[in-house]
PDB file of C-alpha atoms in Angstrom:
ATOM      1  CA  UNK A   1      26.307 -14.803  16.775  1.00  0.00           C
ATOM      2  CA  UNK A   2      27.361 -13.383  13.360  1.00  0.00           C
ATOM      3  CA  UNK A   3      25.890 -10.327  12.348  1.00  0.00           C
ATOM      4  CA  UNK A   4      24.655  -9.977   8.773  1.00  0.00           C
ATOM      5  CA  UNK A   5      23.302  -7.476   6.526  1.00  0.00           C
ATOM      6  CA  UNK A   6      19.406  -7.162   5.471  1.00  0.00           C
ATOM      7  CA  UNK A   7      18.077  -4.898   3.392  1.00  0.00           C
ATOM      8  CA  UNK A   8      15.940  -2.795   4.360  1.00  0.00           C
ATOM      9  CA  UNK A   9      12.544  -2.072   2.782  1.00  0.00           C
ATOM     10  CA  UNK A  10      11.749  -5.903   1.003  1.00  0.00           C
ATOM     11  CA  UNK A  11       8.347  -4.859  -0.180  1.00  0.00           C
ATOM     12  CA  UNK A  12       8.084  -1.333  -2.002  1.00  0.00           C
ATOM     13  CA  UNK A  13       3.836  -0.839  -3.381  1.00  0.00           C
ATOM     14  CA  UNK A  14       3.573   2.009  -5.788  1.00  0.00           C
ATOM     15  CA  UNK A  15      -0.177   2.884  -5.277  1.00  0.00           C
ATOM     16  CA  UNK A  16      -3.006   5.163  -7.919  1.00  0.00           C
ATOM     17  CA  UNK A  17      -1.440   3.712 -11.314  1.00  0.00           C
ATOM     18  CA  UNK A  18      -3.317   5.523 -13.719  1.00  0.00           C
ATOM     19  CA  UNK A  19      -1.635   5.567 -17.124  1.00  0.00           C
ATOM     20  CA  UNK A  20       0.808   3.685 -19.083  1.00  0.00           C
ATOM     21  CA  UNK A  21       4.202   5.513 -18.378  1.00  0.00           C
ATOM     22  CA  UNK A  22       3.758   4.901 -14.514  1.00  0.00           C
ATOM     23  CA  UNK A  23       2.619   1.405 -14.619  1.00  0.00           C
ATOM     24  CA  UNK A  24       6.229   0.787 -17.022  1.00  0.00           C
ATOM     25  CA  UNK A  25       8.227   2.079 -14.591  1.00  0.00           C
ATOM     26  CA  UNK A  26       7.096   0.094 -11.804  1.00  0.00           C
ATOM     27  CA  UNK A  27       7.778  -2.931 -13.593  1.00  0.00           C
ATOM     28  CA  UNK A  28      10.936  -2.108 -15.297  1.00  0.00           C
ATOM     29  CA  UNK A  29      12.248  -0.710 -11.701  1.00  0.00           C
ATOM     30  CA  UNK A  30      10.968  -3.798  -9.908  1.00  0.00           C
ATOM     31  CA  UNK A  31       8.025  -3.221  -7.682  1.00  0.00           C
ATOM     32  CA  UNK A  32       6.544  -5.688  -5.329  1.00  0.00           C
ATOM     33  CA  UNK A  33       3.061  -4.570  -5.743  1.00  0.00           C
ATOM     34  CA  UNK A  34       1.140  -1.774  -8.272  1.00  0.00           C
ATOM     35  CA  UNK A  35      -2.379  -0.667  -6.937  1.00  0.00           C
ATOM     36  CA  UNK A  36      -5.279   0.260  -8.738  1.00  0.00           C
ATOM     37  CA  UNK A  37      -7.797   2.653  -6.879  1.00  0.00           C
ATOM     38  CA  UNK A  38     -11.395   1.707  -6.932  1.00  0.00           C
ATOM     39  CA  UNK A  39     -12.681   4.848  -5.150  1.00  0.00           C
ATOM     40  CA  UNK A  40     -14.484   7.513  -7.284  1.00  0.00           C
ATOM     41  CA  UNK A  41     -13.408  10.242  -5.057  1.00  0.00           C
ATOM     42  CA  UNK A  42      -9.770   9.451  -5.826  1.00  0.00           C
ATOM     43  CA  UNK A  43      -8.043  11.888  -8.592  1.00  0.00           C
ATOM     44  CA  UNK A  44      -6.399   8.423  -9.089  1.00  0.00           C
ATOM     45  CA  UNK A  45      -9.723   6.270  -9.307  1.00  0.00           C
ATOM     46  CA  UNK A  46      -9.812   3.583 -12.516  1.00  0.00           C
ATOM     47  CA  UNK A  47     -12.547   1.511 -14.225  1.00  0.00           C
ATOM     48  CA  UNK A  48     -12.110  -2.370 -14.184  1.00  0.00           C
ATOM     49  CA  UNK A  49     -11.373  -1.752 -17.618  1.00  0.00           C
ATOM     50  CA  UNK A  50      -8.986   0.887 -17.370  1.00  0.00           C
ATOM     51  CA  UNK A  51      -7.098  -1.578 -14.585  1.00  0.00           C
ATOM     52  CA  UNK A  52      -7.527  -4.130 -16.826  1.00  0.00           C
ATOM     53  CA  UNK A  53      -5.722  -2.793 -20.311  1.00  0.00           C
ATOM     54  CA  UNK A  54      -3.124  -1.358 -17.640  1.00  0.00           C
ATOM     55  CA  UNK A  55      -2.689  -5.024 -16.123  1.00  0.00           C
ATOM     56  CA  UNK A  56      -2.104  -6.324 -19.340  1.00  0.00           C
ATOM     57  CA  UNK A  57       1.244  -4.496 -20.709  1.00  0.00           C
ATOM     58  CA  UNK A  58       2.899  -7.020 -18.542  1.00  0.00           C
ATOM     59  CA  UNK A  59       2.016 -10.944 -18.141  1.00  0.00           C
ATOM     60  CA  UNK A  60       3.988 -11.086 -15.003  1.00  0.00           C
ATOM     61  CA  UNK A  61       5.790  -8.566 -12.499  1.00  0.00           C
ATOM     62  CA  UNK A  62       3.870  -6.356 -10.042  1.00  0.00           C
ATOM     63  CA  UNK A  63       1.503  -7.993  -7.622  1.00  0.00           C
ATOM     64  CA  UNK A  64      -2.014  -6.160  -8.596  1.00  0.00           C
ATOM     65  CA  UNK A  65      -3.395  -4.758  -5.536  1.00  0.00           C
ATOM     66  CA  UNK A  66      -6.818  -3.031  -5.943  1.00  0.00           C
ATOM     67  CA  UNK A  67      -7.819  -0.364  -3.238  1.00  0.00           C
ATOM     68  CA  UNK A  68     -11.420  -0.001  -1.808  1.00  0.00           C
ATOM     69  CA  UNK A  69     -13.370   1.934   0.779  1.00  0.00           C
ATOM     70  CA  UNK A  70     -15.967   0.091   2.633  1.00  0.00           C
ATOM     71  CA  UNK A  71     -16.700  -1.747  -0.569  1.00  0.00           C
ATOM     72  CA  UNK A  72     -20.023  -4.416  -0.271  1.00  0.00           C
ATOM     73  CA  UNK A  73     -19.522  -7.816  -2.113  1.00  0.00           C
ATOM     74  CA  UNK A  74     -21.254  -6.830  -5.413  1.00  0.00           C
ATOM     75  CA  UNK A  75     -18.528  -3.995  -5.269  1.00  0.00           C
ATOM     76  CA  UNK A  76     -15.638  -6.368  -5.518  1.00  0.00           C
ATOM     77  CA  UNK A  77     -17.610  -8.540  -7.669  1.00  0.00           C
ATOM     78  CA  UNK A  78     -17.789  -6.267 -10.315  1.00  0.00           C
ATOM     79  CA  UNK A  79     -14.477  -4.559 -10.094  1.00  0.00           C
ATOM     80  CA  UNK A  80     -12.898  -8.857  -9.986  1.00  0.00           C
ATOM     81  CA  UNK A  81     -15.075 -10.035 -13.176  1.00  0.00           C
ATOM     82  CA  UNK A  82     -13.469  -6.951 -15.117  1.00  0.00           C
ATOM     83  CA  UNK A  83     -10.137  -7.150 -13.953  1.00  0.00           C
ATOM     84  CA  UNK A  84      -7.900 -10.179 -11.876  1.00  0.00           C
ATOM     85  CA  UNK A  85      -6.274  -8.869  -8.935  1.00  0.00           C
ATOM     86  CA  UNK A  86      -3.948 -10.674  -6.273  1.00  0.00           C
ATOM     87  CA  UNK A  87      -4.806  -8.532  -3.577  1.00  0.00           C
ATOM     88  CA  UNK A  88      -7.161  -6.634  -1.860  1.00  0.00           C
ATOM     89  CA  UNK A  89      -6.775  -3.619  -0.019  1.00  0.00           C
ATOM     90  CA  UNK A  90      -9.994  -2.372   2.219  1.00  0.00           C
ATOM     91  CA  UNK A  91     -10.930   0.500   4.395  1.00  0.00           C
ATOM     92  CA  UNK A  92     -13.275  -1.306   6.598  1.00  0.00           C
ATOM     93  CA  UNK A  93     -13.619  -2.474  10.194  1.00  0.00           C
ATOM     94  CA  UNK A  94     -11.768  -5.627  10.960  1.00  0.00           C
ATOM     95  CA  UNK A  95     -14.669  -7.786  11.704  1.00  0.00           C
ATOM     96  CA  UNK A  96     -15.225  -7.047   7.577  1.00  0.00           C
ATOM     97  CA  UNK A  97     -11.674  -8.518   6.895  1.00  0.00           C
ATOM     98  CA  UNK A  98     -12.509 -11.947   7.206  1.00  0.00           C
ATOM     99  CA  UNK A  99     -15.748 -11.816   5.091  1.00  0.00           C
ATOM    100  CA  UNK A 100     -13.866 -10.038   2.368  1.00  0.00           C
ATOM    101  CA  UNK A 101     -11.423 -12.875   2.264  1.00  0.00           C
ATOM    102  CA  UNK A 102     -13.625 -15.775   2.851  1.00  0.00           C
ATOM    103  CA  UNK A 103     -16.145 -14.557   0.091  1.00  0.00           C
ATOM    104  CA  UNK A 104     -12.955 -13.901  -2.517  1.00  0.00           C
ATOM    105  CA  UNK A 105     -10.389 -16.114  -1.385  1.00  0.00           C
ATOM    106  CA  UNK A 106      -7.950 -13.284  -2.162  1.00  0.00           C
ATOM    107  CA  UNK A 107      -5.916 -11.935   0.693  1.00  0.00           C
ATOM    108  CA  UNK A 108      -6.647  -8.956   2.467  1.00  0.00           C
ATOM    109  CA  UNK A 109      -5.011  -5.760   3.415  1.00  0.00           C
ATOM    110  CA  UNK A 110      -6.543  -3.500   6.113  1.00  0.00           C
ATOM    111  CA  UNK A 111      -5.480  -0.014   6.735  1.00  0.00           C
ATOM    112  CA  UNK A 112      -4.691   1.182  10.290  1.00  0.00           C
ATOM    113  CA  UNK A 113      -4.793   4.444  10.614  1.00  0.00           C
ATOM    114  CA  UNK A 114      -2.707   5.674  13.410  1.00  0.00           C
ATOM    115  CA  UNK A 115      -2.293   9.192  15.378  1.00  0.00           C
ATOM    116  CA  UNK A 116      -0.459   7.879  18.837  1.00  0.00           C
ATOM    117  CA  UNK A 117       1.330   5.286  19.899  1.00  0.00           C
ATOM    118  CA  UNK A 118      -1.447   3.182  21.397  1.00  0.00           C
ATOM    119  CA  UNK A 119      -2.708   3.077  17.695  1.00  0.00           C
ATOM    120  CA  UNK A 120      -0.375   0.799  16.986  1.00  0.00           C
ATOM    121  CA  UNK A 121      -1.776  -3.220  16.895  1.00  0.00           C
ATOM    122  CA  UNK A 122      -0.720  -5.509  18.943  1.00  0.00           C
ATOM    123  CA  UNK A 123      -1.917  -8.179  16.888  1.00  0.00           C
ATOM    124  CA  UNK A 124      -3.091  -9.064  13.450  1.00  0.00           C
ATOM    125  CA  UNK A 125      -6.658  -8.998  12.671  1.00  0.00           C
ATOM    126  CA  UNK A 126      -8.590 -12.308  11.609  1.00  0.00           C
ATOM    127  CA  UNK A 127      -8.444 -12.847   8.099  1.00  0.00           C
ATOM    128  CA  UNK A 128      -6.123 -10.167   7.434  1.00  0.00           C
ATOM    129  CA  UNK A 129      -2.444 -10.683   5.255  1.00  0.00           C
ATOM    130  CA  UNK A 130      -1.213  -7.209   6.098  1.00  0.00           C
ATOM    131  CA  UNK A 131      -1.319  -4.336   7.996  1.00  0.00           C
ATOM    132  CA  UNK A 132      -1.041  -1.046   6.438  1.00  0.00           C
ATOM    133  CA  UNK A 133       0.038   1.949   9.365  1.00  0.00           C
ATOM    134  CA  UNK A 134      -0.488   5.470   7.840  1.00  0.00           C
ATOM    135  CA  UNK A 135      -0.964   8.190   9.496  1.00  0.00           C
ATOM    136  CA  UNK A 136      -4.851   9.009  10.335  1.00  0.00           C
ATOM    137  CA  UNK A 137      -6.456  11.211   7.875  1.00  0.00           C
ATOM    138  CA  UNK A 138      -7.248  15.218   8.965  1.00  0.00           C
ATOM    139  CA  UNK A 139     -10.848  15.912   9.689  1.00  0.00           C
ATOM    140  CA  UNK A 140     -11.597  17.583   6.403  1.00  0.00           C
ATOM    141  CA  UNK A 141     -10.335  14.881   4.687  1.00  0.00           C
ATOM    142  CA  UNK A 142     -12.592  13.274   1.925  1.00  0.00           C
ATOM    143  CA  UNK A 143     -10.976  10.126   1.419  1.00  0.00           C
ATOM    144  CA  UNK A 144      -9.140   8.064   3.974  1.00  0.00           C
ATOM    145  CA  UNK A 145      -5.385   7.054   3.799  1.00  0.00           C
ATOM    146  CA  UNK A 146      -2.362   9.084   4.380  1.00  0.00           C
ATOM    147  CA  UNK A 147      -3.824  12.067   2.329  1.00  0.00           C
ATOM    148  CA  UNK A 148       0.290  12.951   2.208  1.00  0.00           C
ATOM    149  CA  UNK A 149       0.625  13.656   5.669  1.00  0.00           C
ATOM    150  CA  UNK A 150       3.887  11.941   7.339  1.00  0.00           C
ATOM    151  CA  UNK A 151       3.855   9.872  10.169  1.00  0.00           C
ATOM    152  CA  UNK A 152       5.764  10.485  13.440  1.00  0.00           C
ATOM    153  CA  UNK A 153       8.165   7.540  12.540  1.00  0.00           C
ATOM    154  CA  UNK A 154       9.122   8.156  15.973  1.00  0.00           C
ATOM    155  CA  UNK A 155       5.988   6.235  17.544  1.00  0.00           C
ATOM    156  CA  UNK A 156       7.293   3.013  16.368  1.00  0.00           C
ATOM    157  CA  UNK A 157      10.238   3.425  18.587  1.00  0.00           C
ATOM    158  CA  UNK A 158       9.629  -0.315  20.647  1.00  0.00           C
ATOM    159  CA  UNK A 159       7.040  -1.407  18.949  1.00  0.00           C
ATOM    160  CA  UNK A 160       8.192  -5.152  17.739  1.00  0.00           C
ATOM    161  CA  UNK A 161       5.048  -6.475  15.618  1.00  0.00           C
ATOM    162  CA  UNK A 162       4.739 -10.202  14.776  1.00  0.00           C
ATOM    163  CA  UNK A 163       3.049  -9.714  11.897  1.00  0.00           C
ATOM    164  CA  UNK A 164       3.708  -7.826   7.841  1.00  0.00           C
ATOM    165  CA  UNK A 165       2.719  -4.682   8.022  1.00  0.00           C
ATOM    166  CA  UNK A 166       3.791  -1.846   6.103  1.00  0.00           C
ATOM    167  CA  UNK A 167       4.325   2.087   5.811  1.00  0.00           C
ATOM    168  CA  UNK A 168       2.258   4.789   4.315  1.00  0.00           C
ATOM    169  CA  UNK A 169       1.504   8.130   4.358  1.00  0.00           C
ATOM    170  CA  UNK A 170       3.611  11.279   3.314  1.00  0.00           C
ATOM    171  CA  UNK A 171       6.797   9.061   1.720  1.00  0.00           C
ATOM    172  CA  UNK A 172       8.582  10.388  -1.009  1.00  0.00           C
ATOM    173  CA  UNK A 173      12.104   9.365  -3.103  1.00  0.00           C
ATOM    174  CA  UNK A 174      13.938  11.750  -0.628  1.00  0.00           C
ATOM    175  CA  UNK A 175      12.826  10.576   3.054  1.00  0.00           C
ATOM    176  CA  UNK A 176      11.676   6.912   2.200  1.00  0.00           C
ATOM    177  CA  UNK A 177      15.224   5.577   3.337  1.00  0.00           C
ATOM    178  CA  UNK A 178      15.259   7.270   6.744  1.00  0.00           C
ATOM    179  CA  UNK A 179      11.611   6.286   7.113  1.00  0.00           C
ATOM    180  CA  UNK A 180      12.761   3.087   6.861  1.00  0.00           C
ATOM    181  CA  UNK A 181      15.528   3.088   9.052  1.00  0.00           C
ATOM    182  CA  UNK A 182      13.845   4.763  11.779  1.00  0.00           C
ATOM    183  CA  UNK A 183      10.672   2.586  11.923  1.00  0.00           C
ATOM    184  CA  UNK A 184      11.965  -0.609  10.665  1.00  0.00           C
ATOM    185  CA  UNK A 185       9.390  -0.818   8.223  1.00  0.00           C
ATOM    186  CA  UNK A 186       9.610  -4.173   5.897  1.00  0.00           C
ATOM    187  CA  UNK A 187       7.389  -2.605   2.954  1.00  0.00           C
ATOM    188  CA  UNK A 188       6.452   0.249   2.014  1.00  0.00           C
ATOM    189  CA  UNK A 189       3.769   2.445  -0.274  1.00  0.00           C
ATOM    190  CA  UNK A 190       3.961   5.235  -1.930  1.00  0.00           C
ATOM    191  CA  UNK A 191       1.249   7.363  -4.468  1.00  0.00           C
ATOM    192  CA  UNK A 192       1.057  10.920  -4.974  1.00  0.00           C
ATOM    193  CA  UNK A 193       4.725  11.276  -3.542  1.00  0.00           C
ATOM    194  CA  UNK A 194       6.363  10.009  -7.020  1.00  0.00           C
ATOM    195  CA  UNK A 195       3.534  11.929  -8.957  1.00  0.00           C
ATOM    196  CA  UNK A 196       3.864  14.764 -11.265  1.00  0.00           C
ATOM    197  CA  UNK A 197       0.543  15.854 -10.775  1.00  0.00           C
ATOM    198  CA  UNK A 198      -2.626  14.094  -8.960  1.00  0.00           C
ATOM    199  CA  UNK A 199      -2.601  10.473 -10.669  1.00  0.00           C
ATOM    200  CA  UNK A 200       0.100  11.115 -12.709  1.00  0.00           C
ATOM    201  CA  UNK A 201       2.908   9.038 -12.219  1.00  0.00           C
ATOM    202  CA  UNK A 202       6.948  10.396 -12.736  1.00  0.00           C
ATOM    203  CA  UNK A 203       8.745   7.342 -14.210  1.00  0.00           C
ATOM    204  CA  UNK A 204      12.152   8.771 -12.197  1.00  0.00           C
ATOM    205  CA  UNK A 205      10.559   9.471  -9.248  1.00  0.00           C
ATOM    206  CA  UNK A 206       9.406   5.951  -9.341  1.00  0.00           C
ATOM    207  CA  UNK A 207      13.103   4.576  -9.776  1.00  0.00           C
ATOM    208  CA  UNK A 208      14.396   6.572  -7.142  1.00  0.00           C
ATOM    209  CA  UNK A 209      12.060   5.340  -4.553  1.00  0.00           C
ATOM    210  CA  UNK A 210      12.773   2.150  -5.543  1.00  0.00           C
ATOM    211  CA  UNK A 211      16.271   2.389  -5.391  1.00  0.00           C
ATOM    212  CA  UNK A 212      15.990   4.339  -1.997  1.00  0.00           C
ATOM    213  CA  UNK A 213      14.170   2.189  -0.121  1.00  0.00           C
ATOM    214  CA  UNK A 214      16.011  -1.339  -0.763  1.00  0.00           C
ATOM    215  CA  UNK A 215      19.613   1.259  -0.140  1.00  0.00           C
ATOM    216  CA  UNK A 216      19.378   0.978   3.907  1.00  0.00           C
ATOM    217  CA  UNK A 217      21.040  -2.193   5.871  1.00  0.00           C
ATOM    218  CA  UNK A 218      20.661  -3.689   8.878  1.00  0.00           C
ATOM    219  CA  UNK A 219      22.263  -5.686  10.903  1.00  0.00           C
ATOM    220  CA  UNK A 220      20.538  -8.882  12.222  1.00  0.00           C
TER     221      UNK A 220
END
């Protein structure tokens, strides 16, 4: 059987767009996927309208993703009558997957945070599109995600899952191509690790992860 080359990294999400200059970048370098962070606790949280006027430099590119934690229905309501998003991305349980997607009819992304290899799913929750695996968040935390802490890539050594998933947590434009060709990973996300400062996005920094995590190969 003939042995051909795949890229690595099809799917690169550049997360906490917050002004013009970053949201540019990600469409002029090609992103799969810009989010918009509907958490007030965020240094990169956005109004509807604020997504919105973002959203609408560019008719096309991008998929919008917008980011909530343990949002209720009148939540996403409010955030989707002010701005039109492809995607949702929760911090929730996964028995609230499924109502998030049934009530929106958008898909949904859950977050799984993950410390040890038994973390890791074995299969994909009801209702959800993708998984995201970042690494789990420090007890002082005050917001979930990857807070910029790297995952042990190493834990995904023989883990094979059958469903998209993709990598968070601590990536940068220097260590997103060996994250990707240690864990495999088919997408990845990035936020503060292309910023110049909290919610400000670096328009090179954004080019360079883009470019460095489509550069690895492998062979299938």
């Amino acid at each position: 059987m003939a042995h051909h080359p795949v890229s690595g990294a099809r799917g690169v999400k550049i997360c906490g767009l917050t002004e013009e200059a970053g949201f540019d970048a990600c469409v002029t370098h090609g992103a799969d996927w810009v989010g918009f962070v509907f958490f007030d606790r965020s240094p990169r949280c956005v109004t509807p309208a604020q997504a919105h006027a973002l959203s609408a430099r560019h008719a096309g590119g991008p998929a919008r993703v917008g980011l909530f934690v343990h949002p209720d229905n009148e939540t996403l309501a409010r955030v989707l009558e002010g701005v039109s998003l492809d995607i949702l991305q929760i911090y929730a349980s996964f028995e609230r997957a499924p109502e998030v997607h049934e009530r929106f009819g958008l898909p949904v992304w859950l977050s799984q945070p993950v410390s040890a290899q038994a973390d890791l799913p074995a299969h994909r929750p009801a209702g959800v599109e993708r998984l995201l695996i970042e690494p789990k968040p420090p007890a002082s935390a005050t917001r979930p995600g990857g807070n910029a802490q790297q995952l042990d890539w190493g834990l995904m050594h023989g883990w094979t899952p059958p469903f998209p998933w993709m990598l968070a947590g601590g990536l940068n434009p220097d260590n997103v191509a060996q994250a990707v060709t240690i864990t495999g990973a088919p997408a990845v996300d990035v936020s503060s690790g292309v910023e110049s400062a909290p919610g400000i996005k670096c328009p090179d920094a954004i080019a360079r992860f883009i470019q460095n995590a489509r550069s690895v190969t492998f062979s299938a």
